mmCIF file of C-alpha atoms and ligand atoms in Angstrom:
data_model
loop_
_atom_site.group_PDB
_atom_site.id
_atom_site.type_symbol
_atom_site.label_atom_id
_atom_site.label_comp_id
_atom_site.label_asym_id
_atom_site.label_seq_id
_atom_site.Cartn_x
_atom_site.Cartn_y
_atom_site.Cartn_z
ATOM 1 C CA MET A 169 -87.445 -186.269 -103.858
ATOM 2 C CA ILE A 170 -85.876 -182.869 -103.385
ATOM 3 C CA LEU A 171 -85.875 -181.300 -99.920
ATOM 4 C CA LEU A 172 -84.576 -177.799 -99.347
ATOM 5 C CA LEU A 173 -83.637 -177.095 -95.761
ATOM 6 C CA PHE A 174 -83.472 -173.475 -94.620
ATOM 7 C CA GLY A 175 -82.436 -172.131 -91.267
ATOM 8 C CA PRO A 176 -80.213 -169.406 -89.864
ATOM 9 C CA PRO A 177 -76.563 -170.202 -89.145
ATOM 10 C CA GLY A 178 -76.548 -172.308 -85.962
ATOM 11 C CA SER A 179 -80.081 -173.657 -86.416
ATOM 12 C CA GLY A 180 -78.786 -177.213 -86.796
ATOM 13 C CA LYS A 181 -79.322 -177.569 -90.545
ATOM 14 C CA GLY A 182 -76.106 -179.562 -90.861
ATOM 15 C CA THR A 183 -77.037 -181.886 -87.988
ATOM 16 C CA GLN A 184 -80.532 -182.438 -89.363
ATOM 17 C CA SER A 185 -79.178 -183.045 -92.849
ATOM 18 C CA ALA A 186 -76.789 -185.673 -91.482
ATOM 19 C CA LYS A 187 -79.752 -187.447 -89.837
ATOM 20 C CA LEU A 188 -81.758 -187.324 -93.054
ATOM 21 C CA VAL A 189 -78.800 -188.825 -94.908
ATOM 22 C CA GLU A 190 -78.391 -191.587 -92.329
ATOM 23 C CA ARG A 191 -82.038 -192.449 -91.720
ATOM 24 C CA GLN A 192 -83.751 -191.585 -94.988
ATOM 25 C CA GLY A 193 -81.022 -192.156 -97.536
ATOM 26 C CA PHE A 194 -80.841 -188.597 -98.798
ATOM 27 C CA CYS A 195 -77.768 -187.299 -100.571
ATOM 28 C CA GLN A 196 -76.758 -183.998 -98.969
ATOM 29 C CA ILE A 197 -75.548 -181.006 -100.917
ATOM 30 C CA SER A 198 -74.282 -178.346 -98.509
ATOM 31 C CA THR A 199 -72.784 -175.333 -100.243
ATOM 32 C CA GLY A 200 -71.132 -174.160 -96.994
ATOM 33 C CA ASP A 201 -69.369 -177.545 -96.605
ATOM 34 C CA LEU A 202 -68.390 -177.638 -100.280
ATOM 35 C CA LEU A 203 -66.950 -174.123 -100.077
ATOM 36 C CA ARG A 204 -65.048 -174.887 -96.871
ATOM 37 C CA SER A 205 -63.516 -178.014 -98.374
ATOM 38 C CA SER A 206 -62.510 -176.006 -101.465
ATOM 39 C CA ILE A 207 -60.755 -173.555 -99.135
ATOM 40 C CA ARG A 208 -58.988 -176.399 -97.279
ATOM 41 C CA GLU A 209 -57.865 -177.835 -100.620
ATOM 42 C CA GLY A 210 -56.701 -174.406 -101.845
ATOM 43 C CA THR A 211 -58.643 -174.602 -105.138
ATOM 44 C CA THR A 212 -59.259 -171.514 -107.311
ATOM 45 C CA LEU A 213 -62.886 -171.587 -106.235
ATOM 46 C CA GLY A 214 -61.851 -171.756 -102.576
ATOM 47 C CA ILE A 215 -59.489 -168.811 -102.978
ATOM 48 C CA LYS A 216 -62.286 -166.793 -104.621
ATOM 49 C CA ALA A 217 -64.781 -167.659 -101.871
ATOM 50 C CA LYS A 218 -62.599 -167.219 -98.784
ATOM 51 C CA SER A 219 -62.737 -163.452 -98.304
ATOM 52 C CA TYR A 220 -66.533 -163.389 -98.665
ATOM 53 C CA MET A 221 -66.919 -166.195 -96.160
ATOM 54 C CA ASP A 222 -64.497 -164.695 -93.627
ATOM 55 C CA ASN A 223 -66.599 -161.533 -93.629
ATOM 56 C CA GLY A 224 -69.873 -163.435 -93.370
ATOM 57 C CA ASP A 225 -70.935 -162.199 -96.827
ATOM 58 C CA LEU A 226 -72.567 -164.340 -99.479
ATOM 59 C CA VAL A 227 -70.274 -165.781 -102.126
ATOM 60 C CA PRO A 228 -71.364 -164.481 -105.587
ATOM 61 C CA ASP A 229 -74.250 -166.403 -107.178
ATOM 62 C CA GLU A 230 -72.279 -167.463 -110.256
ATOM 63 C CA VAL A 231 -69.567 -169.137 -108.161
ATOM 64 C CA VAL A 232 -72.034 -171.049 -105.998
ATOM 65 C CA ILE A 233 -74.411 -171.995 -108.822
ATOM 66 C CA GLY A 234 -71.508 -173.302 -110.942
ATOM 67 C CA MET A 235 -70.354 -175.412 -108.011
ATOM 68 C CA VAL A 236 -73.859 -176.842 -107.359
ATOM 69 C CA ASP A 237 -74.383 -177.506 -111.061
ATOM 70 C CA GLY A 238 -71.172 -179.582 -111.174
ATOM 71 C CA VAL A 239 -71.935 -181.598 -108.049
ATOM 72 C CA LEU A 240 -75.585 -182.172 -108.963
ATOM 73 C CA ARG A 241 -74.697 -183.409 -112.448
ATOM 74 C CA GLN A 242 -72.188 -185.843 -110.988
ATOM 75 C CA LYS A 243 -74.696 -187.268 -108.491
ATOM 76 C CA LEU A 244 -77.534 -187.473 -111.010
ATOM 77 C CA HIS A 245 -75.183 -189.262 -113.370
ATOM 78 C CA ALA A 246 -74.546 -191.763 -110.577
ATOM 79 C CA GLY A 247 -78.301 -192.430 -110.453
ATOM 80 C CA ILE A 248 -79.071 -190.474 -107.268
ATOM 81 C CA SER A 249 -82.396 -188.634 -107.208
ATOM 82 C CA LYS A 250 -83.069 -188.025 -103.498
ATOM 83 C CA PHE A 251 -81.374 -184.822 -102.410
ATOM 84 C CA ILE A 252 -81.317 -182.532 -99.454
ATOM 85 C CA PHE A 253 -79.999 -179.038 -100.132
ATOM 86 C CA ASP A 254 -78.555 -177.346 -97.066
ATOM 87 C CA GLY A 255 -77.581 -173.682 -97.277
ATOM 88 C CA PHE A 256 -78.632 -173.419 -100.920
ATOM 89 C CA PRO A 257 -80.385 -171.523 -102.433
ATOM 90 C CA ARG A 258 -79.701 -168.328 -100.529
ATOM 91 C CA THR A 259 -80.970 -165.833 -103.142
ATOM 92 C CA VAL A 260 -83.941 -165.818 -105.506
ATOM 93 C CA GLU A 261 -81.494 -165.987 -108.419
ATOM 94 C CA GLN A 262 -80.032 -169.199 -106.947
ATOM 95 C CA ALA A 263 -83.575 -170.544 -106.420
ATOM 96 C CA ARG A 264 -84.543 -169.860 -110.044
ATOM 97 C CA ARG A 265 -81.358 -171.419 -111.345
ATOM 98 C CA LEU A 266 -81.840 -174.473 -109.119
ATOM 99 C CA ASP A 267 -85.367 -174.880 -110.505
ATOM 100 C CA GLY A 268 -83.840 -174.845 -113.995
ATOM 101 C CA LEU A 269 -81.176 -177.422 -113.104
ATOM 102 C CA LEU A 270 -83.753 -179.736 -111.519
ATOM 103 C CA GLU A 271 -86.188 -179.331 -114.378
ATOM 104 C CA GLN A 272 -83.562 -180.541 -116.842
ATOM 105 C CA SER A 273 -83.686 -183.876 -115.016
ATOM 106 C CA GLY A 274 -87.448 -183.990 -114.574
ATOM 107 C CA LEU A 275 -87.156 -183.056 -110.879
ATOM 108 C CA LYS A 276 -88.544 -180.198 -108.780
ATOM 109 C CA ALA A 277 -88.319 -178.904 -105.218
ATOM 110 C CA ASP A 278 -90.831 -181.036 -103.297
ATOM 111 C CA GLU A 279 -90.472 -179.342 -99.939
ATOM 112 C CA ALA A 280 -88.842 -176.183 -98.625
ATOM 113 C CA VAL A 281 -88.601 -176.467 -94.837
ATOM 114 C CA PHE A 282 -87.720 -173.314 -92.882
ATOM 115 C CA ILE A 283 -86.381 -173.846 -89.342
ATOM 116 C CA GLU A 284 -87.190 -170.886 -87.072
ATOM 117 C CA ILE A 285 -85.230 -170.275 -83.882
ATOM 118 C CA SER A 286 -84.634 -167.435 -81.409
ATOM 119 C CA ARG A 287 -81.643 -165.172 -81.954
ATOM 120 C CA SER A 288 -80.286 -165.459 -78.396
ATOM 121 C CA GLU A 289 -80.114 -169.251 -78.753
ATOM 122 C CA LEU A 290 -78.344 -168.912 -82.104
ATOM 123 C CA VAL A 291 -75.665 -166.582 -80.738
ATOM 124 C CA LYS A 292 -75.018 -169.030 -77.868
ATOM 125 C CA ARG A 293 -74.676 -171.940 -80.293
ATOM 126 C CA LEU A 294 -72.473 -170.130 -82.800
ATOM 127 C CA THR A 295 -69.982 -168.522 -80.432
ATOM 128 C CA GLY A 296 -69.375 -171.927 -78.748
ATOM 129 C CA ARG A 297 -69.013 -173.871 -81.978
ATOM 130 C CA ARG A 298 -65.583 -175.354 -82.777
ATOM 131 C CA VAL A 299 -64.617 -177.192 -85.948
ATOM 132 C CA CYS A 300 -61.765 -179.499 -86.830
ATOM 133 C CA SER A 301 -59.297 -177.762 -89.141
ATOM 134 C CA SER A 302 -58.502 -181.117 -90.806
ATOM 135 C CA CYS A 303 -61.751 -183.043 -91.231
ATOM 136 C CA GLY A 304 -64.431 -180.407 -90.562
ATOM 137 C CA ALA A 305 -66.089 -182.304 -87.645
ATOM 138 C CA VAL A 306 -68.205 -179.982 -85.503
ATOM 139 C CA TYR A 307 -68.151 -179.617 -81.675
ATOM 140 C CA HIS A 308 -69.530 -177.177 -79.099
ATOM 141 C CA VAL A 309 -67.539 -176.030 -76.059
ATOM 142 C CA THR A 310 -70.399 -176.782 -73.646
ATOM 143 C CA THR A 311 -73.011 -178.962 -75.354
ATOM 144 C CA SER A 312 -70.741 -181.376 -77.279
ATOM 145 C CA PRO A 313 -67.073 -180.868 -76.358
ATOM 146 C CA SER A 314 -64.287 -183.083 -77.691
ATOM 147 C CA LYS A 315 -62.744 -185.576 -75.233
ATOM 148 C CA THR A 316 -59.434 -183.672 -75.214
ATOM 149 C CA ASP A 317 -59.669 -179.913 -75.223
ATOM 150 C CA GLY A 318 -58.871 -178.459 -78.649
ATOM 151 C CA ILE A 319 -58.304 -181.856 -80.344
ATOM 152 C CA CYS A 320 -60.671 -183.629 -82.740
ATOM 153 C CA ASP A 321 -61.941 -187.012 -81.456
ATOM 154 C CA LYS A 322 -62.197 -188.337 -84.998
ATOM 155 C CA CYS A 323 -58.854 -187.449 -86.588
ATOM 156 C CA GLY A 324 -56.682 -185.763 -83.937
ATOM 157 C CA GLY A 325 -56.728 -182.441 -85.855
ATOM 158 C CA ASN A 326 -56.787 -179.056 -84.130
ATOM 159 C CA LEU A 327 -60.156 -177.555 -83.229
ATOM 160 C CA ILE A 328 -60.598 -173.940 -84.231
ATOM 161 C CA GLN A 329 -63.342 -171.337 -84.186
ATOM 162 C CA ARG A 330 -64.599 -170.593 -87.704
ATOM 163 C CA SER A 331 -63.648 -167.021 -88.571
ATOM 164 C CA ASP A 332 -67.312 -166.369 -89.409
ATOM 165 C CA ASP A 333 -68.400 -167.642 -85.967
ATOM 166 C CA GLN A 334 -66.733 -164.673 -84.234
ATOM 167 C CA GLU A 335 -69.370 -162.588 -82.477
ATOM 168 C CA SER A 336 -68.662 -159.523 -84.637
ATOM 169 C CA VAL A 337 -69.509 -161.450 -87.834
ATOM 170 C CA ILE A 338 -72.465 -163.430 -86.487
ATOM 171 C CA LYS A 339 -74.907 -160.508 -86.370
ATOM 172 C CA SER A 340 -74.293 -159.700 -90.005
ATOM 173 C CA ARG A 341 -74.725 -163.389 -91.029
ATOM 174 C CA LEU A 342 -78.013 -163.578 -89.135
ATOM 175 C CA ASP A 343 -79.258 -160.327 -90.706
ATOM 176 C CA ILE A 344 -78.326 -161.605 -94.177
ATOM 177 C CA TYR A 345 -80.180 -164.856 -93.480
ATOM 178 C CA ASP A 346 -83.322 -163.086 -92.189
ATOM 179 C CA SER A 347 -83.747 -160.936 -95.280
ATOM 180 C CA ALA A 348 -82.939 -163.806 -97.664
ATOM 181 C CA ALA A 349 -85.292 -166.210 -95.858
ATOM 182 C CA LEU A 350 -88.176 -163.791 -96.186
ATOM 183 C CA VAL A 351 -87.977 -163.622 -99.984
ATOM 184 C CA LEU A 352 -87.193 -167.316 -100.386
ATOM 185 C CA ARG A 353 -90.166 -168.237 -98.238
ATOM 186 C CA ARG A 354 -92.398 -166.161 -100.478
ATOM 187 C CA TYR A 355 -90.814 -167.776 -103.533
ATOM 188 C CA TYR A 356 -91.516 -171.321 -102.315
ATOM 189 C CA GLU A 357 -94.928 -170.379 -100.916
ATOM 190 C CA GLY A 358 -95.680 -169.380 -104.493
ATOM 191 C CA GLN A 359 -94.872 -172.963 -105.492
ATOM 192 C CA GLY A 360 -96.982 -174.330 -102.609
ATOM 193 C CA VAL A 361 -94.047 -176.223 -101.056
ATOM 194 C CA ALA A 362 -92.955 -174.014 -98.113
ATOM 195 C CA ARG A 363 -93.303 -175.212 -94.512
ATOM 196 C CA VAL A 364 -92.118 -173.443 -91.337
ATOM 197 C CA ILE A 365 -91.106 -175.445 -88.260
ATOM 198 C CA ASP A 366 -90.063 -174.474 -84.735
ATOM 199 C CA GLY A 367 -86.356 -175.184 -84.149
ATOM 200 C CA ASN A 368 -86.279 -174.235 -80.440
ATOM 201 C CA SER A 369 -86.099 -177.793 -79.128
ATOM 202 C CA SER A 370 -84.050 -180.971 -79.146
ATOM 203 C CA VAL A 371 -82.365 -182.319 -82.280
ATOM 204 C CA GLU A 372 -84.744 -185.304 -82.292
ATOM 205 C CA ASP A 373 -87.873 -183.133 -81.893
ATOM 206 C CA VAL A 374 -86.816 -180.921 -84.779
ATOM 207 C CA TYR A 375 -86.022 -183.998 -86.875
ATOM 208 C CA GLN A 376 -89.502 -185.396 -86.227
ATOM 209 C CA ARG A 377 -91.011 -182.084 -87.288
ATOM 210 C CA ILE A 378 -89.027 -182.134 -90.524
ATOM 211 C CA ILE A 379 -90.175 -185.624 -91.458
ATOM 212 C CA SER A 380 -93.744 -185.212 -90.215
ATOM 213 C CA LYS A 381 -95.061 -184.348 -93.665
ATOM 214 C CA ASN A 382 -96.481 -187.203 -95.761
ATOM 215 C CA THR A 383 -93.977 -186.786 -98.569
ATOM 216 C CA LEU A 384 -90.993 -187.520 -96.307
ATOM 217 C CA GLY A 385 -92.149 -190.434 -94.371
ATOM 218 C CA PRO A 386 -91.286 -191.308 -91.208
HETATM 219 P P1 AMP B 516 -73.053 -172.108 -94.022
HETATM 220 O O1 AMP B 516 -72.124 -173.191 -93.618
HETATM 221 O O2 AMP B 516 -74.220 -172.604 -94.842
HETATM 222 O O3 AMP B 516 -73.492 -171.239 -92.853
HETATM 223 O O4 AMP B 516 -72.236 -171.143 -95.021
HETATM 224 C C1 AMP B 516 -71.072 -170.469 -94.591
HETATM 225 C C2 AMP B 516 -70.736 -169.351 -95.557
HETATM 226 O O5 AMP B 516 -70.528 -169.917 -96.860
HETATM 227 C C3 AMP B 516 -71.824 -168.308 -95.750
HETATM 228 O O6 AMP B 516 -71.772 -167.291 -94.747
HETATM 229 C C4 AMP B 516 -71.459 -167.766 -97.131
HETATM 230 O O7 AMP B 516 -70.346 -166.922 -97.061
HETATM 231 C C5 AMP B 516 -71.019 -169.032 -97.867
HETATM 232 N N1 AMP B 516 -72.167 -169.703 -98.538
HETATM 233 C C6 AMP B 516 -72.669 -170.938 -98.264
HETATM 234 N N2 AMP B 516 -73.677 -171.246 -99.075
HETATM 235 C C7 AMP B 516 -73.854 -170.163 -99.894
HETATM 236 C C8 AMP B 516 -74.768 -169.847 -100.937
HETATM 237 N N3 AMP B 516 -75.736 -170.704 -101.297
HETATM 238 N N4 AMP B 516 -74.637 -168.633 -101.545
HETATM 239 C C9 AMP B 516 -73.667 -167.780 -101.188
HETATM 240 N N5 AMP B 516 -72.803 -167.996 -100.206
HETATM 241 C C10 AMP B 516 -72.863 -169.186 -99.543
#
């Protein structure tokens, strides 16, 4: 089962993916998380990706596809075949290449779920988001603050604002998402697997909408 989860930055893709992992046993592949951990670890890939990410631009296809290829191979080798892709693909080239990678293992994208949400809500969520510089845990200054201001509840690391969550960068990230989502929706509509859901409600409501289709359960 392959689920592709699309949504603008701040739409809760990461939160929903975590729920799908916990409740449905999916294995999550989040290119944003993978890239951020490469940056934290100071790998060559991380160094290559950092300037694009700081500016809110997409990291070049070849870099991201190579990274996904490696991770997917590893997981398939370990016998995993239930995946949720979060933040990937972001271009038609990435979508085509993902199809190719899946096909090699007799898999295909079963569902492409697009979360839609108002821009004003997204800006509110993104500007208040704080992340732990050590473990990557995510907080929000008003809706889910840490117990001690600026300190991660889980590991005691410092909470920072992602450089791409600064207001000046957010608009460009949302514009990039909107134009990419339009073509990707068409691409997956062509395969008969696209589904659009309303993301303007609680985490649980959105989760129920994601899993409401027969193929996913509840
Ligand atoms: P995200 O956490 O998914 O919002 O991703 C954060 C940033 O990582 C994006 O703004 C891009 O710079 C980069 N990124 C993540 N996934 C991809 C991808 N599939 N293709 C290109 N860049 C990506």
